[in-house]
């Protein structure tokens, strides 16, 4: 019994879970702030209503949701970012994000891509292979790639989604 603190066992699990929850909360609240700029009333803004529902499903406190909506009605400098990239074996990658500093975010994403056998593409060179349906990007064509590249892409997607400014990563791989 000596040397085994019950709190140290709980703390390890709780710390990891709290970090994941906090990252999810911040992404959802940034998205709410962006969508609330158009119209801060959820009755007249269906995108905002959808984002609020997603936040409530993730157990984001109502105070935080209200604060994000009020923050956006003032002068907020958050903006949406859409980054196009090529991954291993030429697979197309779209990275959607919300940031307060586009240059910093693009630089950090570019760094993550370069370390994982991927690179930023010219504007429009990847976007043509995707279409927007119900505010979601969907691939028009799927790209068959090797098993080894699938593992690389999964690792890359995981690293990109861990970035605090990235909201969603979409690829055209099967």
PDB file of C-alpha atoms in Angstrom, residues 93-170:
ATOM      1  CA  UNK A  93      -5.494  17.138 -48.727  1.00  0.00           C
ATOM      2  CA  UNK A  94      -7.721  20.020 -47.611  1.00  0.00           C
ATOM      3  CA  UNK A  95      -7.144  21.579 -44.202  1.00  0.00           C
ATOM      4  CA  UNK A  96      -9.895  23.813 -42.788  1.00  0.00           C
ATOM      5  CA  UNK A  97      -9.100  26.019 -39.845  1.00  0.00           C
ATOM      6  CA  UNK A  98     -10.016  29.059 -37.824  1.00  0.00           C
ATOM      7  CA  UNK A  99      -7.250  31.350 -36.676  1.00  0.00           C
ATOM      8  CA  UNK A 100      -6.427  34.781 -35.359  1.00  0.00           C
ATOM      9  CA  UNK A 101      -3.191  34.893 -37.384  1.00  0.00           C
ATOM     10  CA  UNK A 102      -3.289  33.362 -40.886  1.00  0.00           C
ATOM     11  CA  UNK A 103       0.438  33.688 -41.529  1.00  0.00           C
ATOM     12  CA  UNK A 104       1.390  31.859 -38.335  1.00  0.00           C
ATOM     13  CA  UNK A 105      -1.121  29.077 -38.929  1.00  0.00           C
ATOM     14  CA  UNK A 106      -0.082  28.557 -42.559  1.00  0.00           C
ATOM     15  CA  UNK A 107       3.569  28.489 -41.513  1.00  0.00           C
ATOM     16  CA  UNK A 108       2.910  25.897 -38.784  1.00  0.00           C
ATOM     17  CA  UNK A 109       0.798  23.735 -41.123  1.00  0.00           C
ATOM     18  CA  UNK A 110       3.495  23.974 -43.794  1.00  0.00           C
ATOM     19  CA  UNK A 111       6.067  22.797 -41.245  1.00  0.00           C
ATOM     20  CA  UNK A 112       3.911  19.794 -40.243  1.00  0.00           C
ATOM     21  CA  UNK A 113       3.378  18.911 -43.908  1.00  0.00           C
ATOM     22  CA  UNK A 114       7.055  19.146 -44.814  1.00  0.00           C
ATOM     23  CA  UNK A 115       8.035  16.832 -41.955  1.00  0.00           C
ATOM     24  CA  UNK A 116       5.561  14.194 -43.163  1.00  0.00           C
ATOM     25  CA  UNK A 117       6.280  13.828 -46.887  1.00  0.00           C
ATOM     26  CA  UNK A 118       3.663  16.402 -47.956  1.00  0.00           C
ATOM     27  CA  UNK A 119       3.672  19.950 -49.311  1.00  0.00           C
ATOM     28  CA  UNK A 120       1.380  22.938 -49.716  1.00  0.00           C
ATOM     29  CA  UNK A 121      -0.215  23.204 -53.154  1.00  0.00           C
ATOM     30  CA  UNK A 122      -1.001  26.243 -55.280  1.00  0.00           C
ATOM     31  CA  UNK A 123      -4.451  27.786 -54.799  1.00  0.00           C
ATOM     32  CA  UNK A 124      -7.074  25.814 -56.700  1.00  0.00           C
ATOM     33  CA  UNK A 125      -4.797  22.920 -57.638  1.00  0.00           C
ATOM     34  CA  UNK A 126      -6.390  20.595 -55.061  1.00  0.00           C
ATOM     35  CA  UNK A 127      -9.735  22.283 -54.477  1.00  0.00           C
ATOM     36  CA  UNK A 128     -11.082  21.230 -57.882  1.00  0.00           C
ATOM     37  CA  UNK A 129     -11.155  17.585 -56.740  1.00  0.00           C
ATOM     38  CA  UNK A 130     -13.528  18.414 -53.866  1.00  0.00           C
ATOM     39  CA  UNK A 131     -17.042  19.806 -53.753  1.00  0.00           C
ATOM     40  CA  UNK A 132     -18.980  21.379 -50.928  1.00  0.00           C
ATOM     41  CA  UNK A 133     -22.169  19.606 -49.853  1.00  0.00           C
ATOM     42  CA  UNK A 134     -24.127  20.800 -46.818  1.00  0.00           C
ATOM     43  CA  UNK A 135     -21.172  22.903 -45.579  1.00  0.00           C
ATOM     44  CA  UNK A 136     -18.879  19.838 -45.745  1.00  0.00           C
ATOM     45  CA  UNK A 137     -16.098  19.210 -48.260  1.00  0.00           C
ATOM     46  CA  UNK A 138     -16.486  15.880 -50.076  1.00  0.00           C
ATOM     47  CA  UNK A 139     -14.006  14.302 -52.474  1.00  0.00           C
ATOM     48  CA  UNK A 140     -15.201  13.952 -56.081  1.00  0.00           C
ATOM     49  CA  UNK A 141     -12.649  11.229 -56.830  1.00  0.00           C
ATOM     50  CA  UNK A 142     -10.958   8.686 -54.614  1.00  0.00           C
ATOM     51  CA  UNK A 143      -7.258   7.917 -54.888  1.00  0.00           C
ATOM     52  CA  UNK A 144      -5.956   4.345 -54.492  1.00  0.00           C
ATOM     53  CA  UNK A 145      -2.664   4.333 -52.615  1.00  0.00           C
ATOM     54  CA  UNK A 146      -0.394   1.775 -50.994  1.00  0.00           C
ATOM     55  CA  UNK A 147      -0.798   0.466 -47.455  1.00  0.00           C
ATOM     56  CA  UNK A 148       2.450   2.174 -46.384  1.00  0.00           C
ATOM     57  CA  UNK A 149       1.231   5.552 -47.635  1.00  0.00           C
ATOM     58  CA  UNK A 150      -2.101   5.098 -45.866  1.00  0.00           C
ATOM     59  CA  UNK A 151      -0.197   4.813 -42.577  1.00  0.00           C
ATOM     60  CA  UNK A 152       1.763   7.985 -43.412  1.00  0.00           C
ATOM     61  CA  UNK A 153      -1.438   9.850 -44.277  1.00  0.00           C
ATOM     62  CA  UNK A 154      -3.168   8.693 -41.083  1.00  0.00           C
ATOM     63  CA  UNK A 155      -0.199   9.949 -39.055  1.00  0.00           C
ATOM     64  CA  UNK A 156      -0.243  13.262 -40.957  1.00  0.00           C
ATOM     65  CA  UNK A 157      -3.992  13.712 -40.419  1.00  0.00           C
ATOM     66  CA  UNK A 158      -3.558  12.994 -36.724  1.00  0.00           C
ATOM     67  CA  UNK A 159      -0.793  15.608 -36.423  1.00  0.00           C
ATOM     68  CA  UNK A 160      -2.811  18.190 -38.345  1.00  0.00           C
ATOM     69  CA  UNK A 161      -5.949  17.608 -36.276  1.00  0.00           C
ATOM     70  CA  UNK A 162      -3.917  18.067 -33.094  1.00  0.00           C
ATOM     71  CA  UNK A 163      -3.071  21.626 -34.193  1.00  0.00           C
ATOM     72  CA  UNK A 164      -5.285  24.041 -32.207  1.00  0.00           C
ATOM     73  CA  UNK A 165      -6.312  26.104 -35.262  1.00  0.00           C
ATOM     74  CA  UNK A 166      -7.287  23.142 -37.479  1.00  0.00           C
ATOM     75  CA  UNK A 167     -10.974  22.281 -37.541  1.00  0.00           C
ATOM     76  CA  UNK A 168     -11.099  19.516 -40.156  1.00  0.00           C
ATOM     77  CA  UNK A 169      -8.811  17.588 -42.520  1.00  0.00           C
ATOM     78  CA  UNK A 170     -10.225  16.028 -45.687  1.00  0.00           C
TER      79      UNK A 170
END
